[in-house]
PDB file of C-alpha atoms in Angstrom:
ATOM      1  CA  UNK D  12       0.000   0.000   0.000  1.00  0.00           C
ATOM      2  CA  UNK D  13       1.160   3.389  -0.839  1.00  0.00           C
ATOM      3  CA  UNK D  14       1.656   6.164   1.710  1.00  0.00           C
ATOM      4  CA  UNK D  15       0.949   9.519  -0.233  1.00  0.00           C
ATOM      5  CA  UNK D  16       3.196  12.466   0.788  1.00  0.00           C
ATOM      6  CA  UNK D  17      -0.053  14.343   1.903  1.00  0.00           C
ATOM      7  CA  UNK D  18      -0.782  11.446   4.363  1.00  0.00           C
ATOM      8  CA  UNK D  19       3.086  11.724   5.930  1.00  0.00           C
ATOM      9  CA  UNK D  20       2.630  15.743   6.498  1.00  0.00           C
ATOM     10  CA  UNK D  21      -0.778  15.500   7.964  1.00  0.00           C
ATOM     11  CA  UNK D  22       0.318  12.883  10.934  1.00  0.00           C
ATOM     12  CA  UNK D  23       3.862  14.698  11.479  1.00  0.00           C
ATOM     13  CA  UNK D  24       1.492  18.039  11.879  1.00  0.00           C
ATOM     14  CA  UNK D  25      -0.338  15.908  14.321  1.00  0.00           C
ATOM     15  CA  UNK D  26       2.700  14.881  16.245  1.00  0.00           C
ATOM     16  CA  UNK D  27       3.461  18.189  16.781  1.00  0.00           C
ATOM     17  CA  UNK D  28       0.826  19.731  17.643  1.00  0.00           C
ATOM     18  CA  UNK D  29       0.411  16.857  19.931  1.00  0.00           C
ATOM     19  CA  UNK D  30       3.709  16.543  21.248  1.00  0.00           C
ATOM     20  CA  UNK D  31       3.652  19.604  23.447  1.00  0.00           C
ATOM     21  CA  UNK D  32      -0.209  18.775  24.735  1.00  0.00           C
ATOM     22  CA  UNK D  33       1.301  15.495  26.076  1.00  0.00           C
ATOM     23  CA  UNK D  34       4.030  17.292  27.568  1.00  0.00           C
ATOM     24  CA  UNK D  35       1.761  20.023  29.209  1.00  0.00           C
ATOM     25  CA  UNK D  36      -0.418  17.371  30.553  1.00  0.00           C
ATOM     26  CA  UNK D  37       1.981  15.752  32.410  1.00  0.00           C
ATOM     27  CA  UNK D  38       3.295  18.678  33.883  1.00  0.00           C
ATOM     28  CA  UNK D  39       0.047  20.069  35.084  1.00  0.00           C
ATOM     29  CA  UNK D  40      -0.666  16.787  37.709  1.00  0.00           C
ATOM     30  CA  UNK D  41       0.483  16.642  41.123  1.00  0.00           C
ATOM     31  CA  UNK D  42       3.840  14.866  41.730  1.00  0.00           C
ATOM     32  CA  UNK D  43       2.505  11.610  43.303  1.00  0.00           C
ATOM     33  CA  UNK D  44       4.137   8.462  43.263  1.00  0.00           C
ATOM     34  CA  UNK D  45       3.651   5.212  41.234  1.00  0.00           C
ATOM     35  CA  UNK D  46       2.071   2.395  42.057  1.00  0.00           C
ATOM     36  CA  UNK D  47       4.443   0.253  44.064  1.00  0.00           C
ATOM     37  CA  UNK D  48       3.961  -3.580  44.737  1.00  0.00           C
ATOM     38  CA  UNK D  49       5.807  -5.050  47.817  1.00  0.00           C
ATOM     39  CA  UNK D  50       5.897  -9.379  47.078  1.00  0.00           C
ATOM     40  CA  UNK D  51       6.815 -11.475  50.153  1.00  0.00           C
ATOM     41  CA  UNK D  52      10.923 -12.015  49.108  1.00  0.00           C
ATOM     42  CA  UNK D  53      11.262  -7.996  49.119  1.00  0.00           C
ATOM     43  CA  UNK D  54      11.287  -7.039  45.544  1.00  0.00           C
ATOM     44  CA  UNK D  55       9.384  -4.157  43.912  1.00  0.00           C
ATOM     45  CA  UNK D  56       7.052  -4.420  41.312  1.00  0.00           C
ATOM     46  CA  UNK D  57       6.016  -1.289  39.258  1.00  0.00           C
ATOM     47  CA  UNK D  58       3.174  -1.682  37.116  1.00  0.00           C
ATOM     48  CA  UNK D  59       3.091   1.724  35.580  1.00  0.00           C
ATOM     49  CA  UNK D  60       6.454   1.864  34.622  1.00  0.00           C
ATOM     50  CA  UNK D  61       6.340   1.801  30.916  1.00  0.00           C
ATOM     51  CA  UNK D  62       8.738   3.013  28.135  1.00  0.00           C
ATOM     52  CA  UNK D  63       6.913   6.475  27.307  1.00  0.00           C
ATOM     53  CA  UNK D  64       6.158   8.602  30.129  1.00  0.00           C
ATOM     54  CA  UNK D  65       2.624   9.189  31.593  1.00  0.00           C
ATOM     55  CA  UNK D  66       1.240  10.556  34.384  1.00  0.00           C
ATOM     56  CA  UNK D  67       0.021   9.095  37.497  1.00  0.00           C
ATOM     57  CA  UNK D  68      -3.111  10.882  37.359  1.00  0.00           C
ATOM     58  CA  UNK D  69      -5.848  11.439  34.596  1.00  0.00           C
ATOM     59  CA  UNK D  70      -7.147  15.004  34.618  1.00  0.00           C
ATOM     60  CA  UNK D  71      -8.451  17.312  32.217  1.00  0.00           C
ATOM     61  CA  UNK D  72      -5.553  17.795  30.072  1.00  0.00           C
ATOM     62  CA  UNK D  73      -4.376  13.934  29.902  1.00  0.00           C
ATOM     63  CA  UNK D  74      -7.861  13.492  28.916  1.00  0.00           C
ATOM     64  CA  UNK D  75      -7.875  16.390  26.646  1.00  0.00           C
ATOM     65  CA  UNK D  76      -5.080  14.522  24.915  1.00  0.00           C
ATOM     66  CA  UNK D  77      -6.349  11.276  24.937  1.00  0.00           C
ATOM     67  CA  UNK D  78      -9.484  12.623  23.395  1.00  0.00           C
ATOM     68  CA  UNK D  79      -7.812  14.442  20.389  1.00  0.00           C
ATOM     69  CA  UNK D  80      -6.093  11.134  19.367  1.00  0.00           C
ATOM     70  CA  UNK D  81      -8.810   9.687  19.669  1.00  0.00           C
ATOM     71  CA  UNK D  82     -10.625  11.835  17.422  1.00  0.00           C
ATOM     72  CA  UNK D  83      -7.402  11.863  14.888  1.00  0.00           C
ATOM     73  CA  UNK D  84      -7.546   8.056  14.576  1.00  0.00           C
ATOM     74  CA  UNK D  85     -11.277   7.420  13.993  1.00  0.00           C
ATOM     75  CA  UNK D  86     -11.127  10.211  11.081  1.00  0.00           C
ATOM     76  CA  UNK D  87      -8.238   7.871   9.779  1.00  0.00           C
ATOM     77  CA  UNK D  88      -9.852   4.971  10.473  1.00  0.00           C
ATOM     78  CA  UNK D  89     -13.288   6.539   8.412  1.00  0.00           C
ATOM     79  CA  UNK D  90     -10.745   7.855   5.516  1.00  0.00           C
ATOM     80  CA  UNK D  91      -9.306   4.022   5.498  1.00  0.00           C
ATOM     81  CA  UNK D  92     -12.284   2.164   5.192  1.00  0.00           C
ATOM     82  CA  UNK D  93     -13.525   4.511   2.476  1.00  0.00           C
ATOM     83  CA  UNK D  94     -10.659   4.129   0.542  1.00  0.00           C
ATOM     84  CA  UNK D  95     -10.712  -0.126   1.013  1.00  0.00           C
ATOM     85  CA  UNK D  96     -14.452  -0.126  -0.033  1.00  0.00           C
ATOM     86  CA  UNK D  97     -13.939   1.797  -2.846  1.00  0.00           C
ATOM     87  CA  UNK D  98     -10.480   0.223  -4.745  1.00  0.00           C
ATOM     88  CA  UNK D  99     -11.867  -3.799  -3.688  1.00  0.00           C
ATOM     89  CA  UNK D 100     -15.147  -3.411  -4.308  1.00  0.00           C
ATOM     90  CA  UNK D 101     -14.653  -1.543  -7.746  1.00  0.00           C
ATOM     91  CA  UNK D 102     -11.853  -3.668  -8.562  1.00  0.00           C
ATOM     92  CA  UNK D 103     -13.632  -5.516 -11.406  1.00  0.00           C
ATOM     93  CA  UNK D 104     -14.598  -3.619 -14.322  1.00  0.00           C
ATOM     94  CA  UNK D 105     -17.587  -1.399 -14.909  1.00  0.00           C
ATOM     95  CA  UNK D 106     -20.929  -2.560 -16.319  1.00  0.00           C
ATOM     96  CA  UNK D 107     -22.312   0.550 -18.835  1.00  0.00           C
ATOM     97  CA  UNK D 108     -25.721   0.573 -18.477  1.00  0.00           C
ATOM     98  CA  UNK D 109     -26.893   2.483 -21.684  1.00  0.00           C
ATOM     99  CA  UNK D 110     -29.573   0.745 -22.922  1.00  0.00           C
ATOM    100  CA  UNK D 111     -30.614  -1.263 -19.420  1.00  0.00           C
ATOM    101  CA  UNK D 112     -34.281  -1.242 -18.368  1.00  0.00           C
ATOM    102  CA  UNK D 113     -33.455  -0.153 -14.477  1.00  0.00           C
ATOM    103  CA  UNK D 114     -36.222  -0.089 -11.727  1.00  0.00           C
ATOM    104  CA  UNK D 115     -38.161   2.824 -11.743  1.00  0.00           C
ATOM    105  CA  UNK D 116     -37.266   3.987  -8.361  1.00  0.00           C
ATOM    106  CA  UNK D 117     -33.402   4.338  -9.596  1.00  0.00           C
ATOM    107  CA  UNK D 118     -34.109   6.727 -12.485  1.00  0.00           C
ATOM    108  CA  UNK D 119     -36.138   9.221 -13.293  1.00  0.00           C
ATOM    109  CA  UNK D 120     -36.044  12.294 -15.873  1.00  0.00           C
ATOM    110  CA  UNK D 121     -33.747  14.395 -13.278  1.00  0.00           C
ATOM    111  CA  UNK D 122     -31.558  10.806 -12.473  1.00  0.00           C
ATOM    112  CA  UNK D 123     -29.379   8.513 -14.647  1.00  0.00           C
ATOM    113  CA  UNK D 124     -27.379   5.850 -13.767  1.00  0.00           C
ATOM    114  CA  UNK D 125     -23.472   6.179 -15.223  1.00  0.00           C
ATOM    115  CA  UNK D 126     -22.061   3.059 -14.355  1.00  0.00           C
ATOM    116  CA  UNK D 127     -22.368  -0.368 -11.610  1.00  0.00           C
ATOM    117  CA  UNK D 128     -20.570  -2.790  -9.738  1.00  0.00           C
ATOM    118  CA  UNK D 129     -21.795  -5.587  -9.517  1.00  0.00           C
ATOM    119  CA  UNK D 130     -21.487  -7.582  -6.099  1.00  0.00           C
ATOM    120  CA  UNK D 131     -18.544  -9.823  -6.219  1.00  0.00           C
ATOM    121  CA  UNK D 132     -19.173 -12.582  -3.008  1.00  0.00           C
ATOM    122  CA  UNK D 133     -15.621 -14.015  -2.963  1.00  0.00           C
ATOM    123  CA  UNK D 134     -15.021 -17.204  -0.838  1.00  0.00           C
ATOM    124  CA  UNK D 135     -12.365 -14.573   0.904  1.00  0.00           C
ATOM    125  CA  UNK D 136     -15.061 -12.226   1.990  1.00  0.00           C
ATOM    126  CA  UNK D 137     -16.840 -15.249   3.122  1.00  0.00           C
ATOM    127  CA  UNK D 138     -14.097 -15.976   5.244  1.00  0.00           C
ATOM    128  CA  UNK D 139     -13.718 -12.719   6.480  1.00  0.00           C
ATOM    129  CA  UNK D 140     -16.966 -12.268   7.509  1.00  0.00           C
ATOM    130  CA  UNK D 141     -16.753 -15.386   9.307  1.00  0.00           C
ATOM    131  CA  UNK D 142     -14.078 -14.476  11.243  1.00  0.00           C
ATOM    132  CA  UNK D 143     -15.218 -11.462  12.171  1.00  0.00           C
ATOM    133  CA  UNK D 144     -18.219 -12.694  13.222  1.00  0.00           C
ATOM    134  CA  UNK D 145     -16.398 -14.799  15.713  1.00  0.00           C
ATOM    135  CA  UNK D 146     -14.807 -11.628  17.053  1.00  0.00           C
ATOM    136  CA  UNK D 147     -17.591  -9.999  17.526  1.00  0.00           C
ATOM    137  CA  UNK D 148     -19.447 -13.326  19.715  1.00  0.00           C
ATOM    138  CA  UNK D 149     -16.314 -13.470  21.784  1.00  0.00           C
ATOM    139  CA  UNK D 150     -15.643  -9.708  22.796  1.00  0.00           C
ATOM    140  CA  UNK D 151     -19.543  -9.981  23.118  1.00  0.00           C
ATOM    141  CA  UNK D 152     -18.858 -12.856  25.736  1.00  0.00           C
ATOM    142  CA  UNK D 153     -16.154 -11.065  27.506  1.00  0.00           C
ATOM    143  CA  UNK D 154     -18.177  -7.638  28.181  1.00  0.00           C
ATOM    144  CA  UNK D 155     -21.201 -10.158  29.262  1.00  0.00           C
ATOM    145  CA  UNK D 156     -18.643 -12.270  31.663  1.00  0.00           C
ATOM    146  CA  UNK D 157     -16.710  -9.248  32.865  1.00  0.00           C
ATOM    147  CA  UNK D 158     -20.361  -7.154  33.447  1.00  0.00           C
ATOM    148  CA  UNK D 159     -21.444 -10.271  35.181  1.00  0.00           C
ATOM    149  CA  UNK D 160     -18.199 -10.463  37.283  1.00  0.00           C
ATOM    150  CA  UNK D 161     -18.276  -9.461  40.883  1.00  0.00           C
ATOM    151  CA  UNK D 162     -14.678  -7.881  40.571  1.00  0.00           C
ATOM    152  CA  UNK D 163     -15.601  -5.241  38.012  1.00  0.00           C
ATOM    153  CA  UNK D 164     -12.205  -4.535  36.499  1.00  0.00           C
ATOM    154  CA  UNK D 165     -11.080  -1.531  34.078  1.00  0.00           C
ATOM    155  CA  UNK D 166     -11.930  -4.367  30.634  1.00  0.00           C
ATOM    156  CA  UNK D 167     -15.380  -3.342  30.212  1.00  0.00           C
ATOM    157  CA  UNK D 168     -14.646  -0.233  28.197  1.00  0.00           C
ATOM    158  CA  UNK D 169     -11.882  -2.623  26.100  1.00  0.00           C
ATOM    159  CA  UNK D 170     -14.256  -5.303  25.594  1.00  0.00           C
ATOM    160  CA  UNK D 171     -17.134  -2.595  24.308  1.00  0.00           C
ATOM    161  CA  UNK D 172     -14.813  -0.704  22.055  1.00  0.00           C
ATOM    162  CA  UNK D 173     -13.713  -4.071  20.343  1.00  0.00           C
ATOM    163  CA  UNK D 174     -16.993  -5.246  19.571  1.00  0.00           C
ATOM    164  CA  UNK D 175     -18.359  -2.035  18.148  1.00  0.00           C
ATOM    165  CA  UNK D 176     -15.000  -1.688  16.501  1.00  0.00           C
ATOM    166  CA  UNK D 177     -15.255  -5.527  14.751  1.00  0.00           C
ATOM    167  CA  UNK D 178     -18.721  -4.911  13.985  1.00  0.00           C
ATOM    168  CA  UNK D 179     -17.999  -1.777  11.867  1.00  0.00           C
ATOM    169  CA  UNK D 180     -15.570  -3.961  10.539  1.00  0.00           C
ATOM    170  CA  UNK D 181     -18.087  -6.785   9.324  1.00  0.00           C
ATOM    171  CA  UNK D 182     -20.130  -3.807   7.836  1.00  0.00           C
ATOM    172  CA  UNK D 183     -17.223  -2.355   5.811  1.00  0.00           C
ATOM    173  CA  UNK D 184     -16.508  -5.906   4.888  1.00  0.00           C
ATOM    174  CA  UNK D 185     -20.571  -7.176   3.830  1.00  0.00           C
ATOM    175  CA  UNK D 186     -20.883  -3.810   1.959  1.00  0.00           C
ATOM    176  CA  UNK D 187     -17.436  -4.021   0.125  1.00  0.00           C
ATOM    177  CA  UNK D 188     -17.853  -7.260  -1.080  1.00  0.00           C
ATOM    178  CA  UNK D 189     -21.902  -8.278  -1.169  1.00  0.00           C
ATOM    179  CA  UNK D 190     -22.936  -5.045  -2.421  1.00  0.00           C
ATOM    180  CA  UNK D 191     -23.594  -3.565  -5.960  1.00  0.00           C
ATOM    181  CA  UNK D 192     -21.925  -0.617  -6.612  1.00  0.00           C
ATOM    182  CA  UNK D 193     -23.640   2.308  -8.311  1.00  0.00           C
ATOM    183  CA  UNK D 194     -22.260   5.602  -9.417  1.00  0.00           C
ATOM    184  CA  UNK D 195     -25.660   7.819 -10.395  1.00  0.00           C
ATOM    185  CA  UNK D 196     -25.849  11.800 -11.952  1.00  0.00           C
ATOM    186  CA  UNK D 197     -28.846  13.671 -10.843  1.00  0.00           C
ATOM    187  CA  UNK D 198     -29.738  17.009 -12.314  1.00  0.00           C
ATOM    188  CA  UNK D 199     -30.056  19.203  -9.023  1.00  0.00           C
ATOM    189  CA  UNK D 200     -31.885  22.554 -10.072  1.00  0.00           C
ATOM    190  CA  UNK D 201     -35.389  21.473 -11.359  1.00  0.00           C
TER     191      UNK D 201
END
């Protein structure tokens, strides 16, 4: 797949406008300390010790942060699957429709169709959907076994965002591949 120069600029302008958010927003909590585990044969264990620094704390401008990528990677992810519907599921070559009797409800004096797609239903968007389909049963499973759990633990939110995530997925996938295509003119000012 090829990365387009635009693509490049528009996520380094992200980094740095996001850069100095991050570093803002670590600055602005309280110094408090990590999270320290004492084990029975003395040794420390420090769960929040990771390789890029965060804060302790989440407060408005972590979460301001957090939000804004967020934000940036669902508008990439929206861009992405636009882009992967369009080139696979127009990948096969046009039908011209000049002299086709179409149902009435798809033209009209004001509306013509220019060209269609026809749906494809490859045994690899069989699989697909399949698979996703699995996905989305067993994050389904977890949010029901971890909302049914007495300890309540920090997954639900995970768990949630992976099933909505797979099933936009499957949707992307179904309409790519089991769809028709259609690519209409309409005459606006009448």
């Amino acid at each position: 797949m090829r990365i387009e120069r635009e693509t490049i600029l528009i996520v380094v302008l992200i980094g740095l406008v996001l850069a100095p958010m991050w570093y803002f927003a670590l600055a602005s909590g309280e110094p408090t300390p990590g999270v320290q585990l004492q084990s029975d044969s003395d040794t420390e264990i420090a769960p929040t010790e990771t390789f890029l620094p965060t804060p302790n704390e989440v407060n408005t401008n972590v979460s301001g942060v957090v939000t804004w990528l967020a934000l940036f990677v669902l508008v990439a992810m929206i861009v992405y699957t636009r882009r992967f519907t369009e080139r696979v599921g127009r990948a096969t070559d046009v039908l011209r429709l000049d002299d086709a009797v179409l149902p009435s409800w798809l033209t009209s004096e004001h509306r013509s169709v220019l060209s269609y797609w026809p749906a494809r239903t490859p045994s690899a968007g069989l699989i697909t959907l399949g698979l996703l389909t699995w996905a989305v049963v067993a994050f389904a499973g977890l949010l029901a076994w971890e909302g049914l759990n007495y300890a309540r633990t920090q997954f639900l939110g995970v768990y949630m965002g992976m099933m909505l995530l797979t099933m936009g997925v499957w949707m992307a996938v179904y309409t790519t591949w089991f769809m028709p295509s259609i690519t209409v003119a309409e005459r606006r000012e009448h």
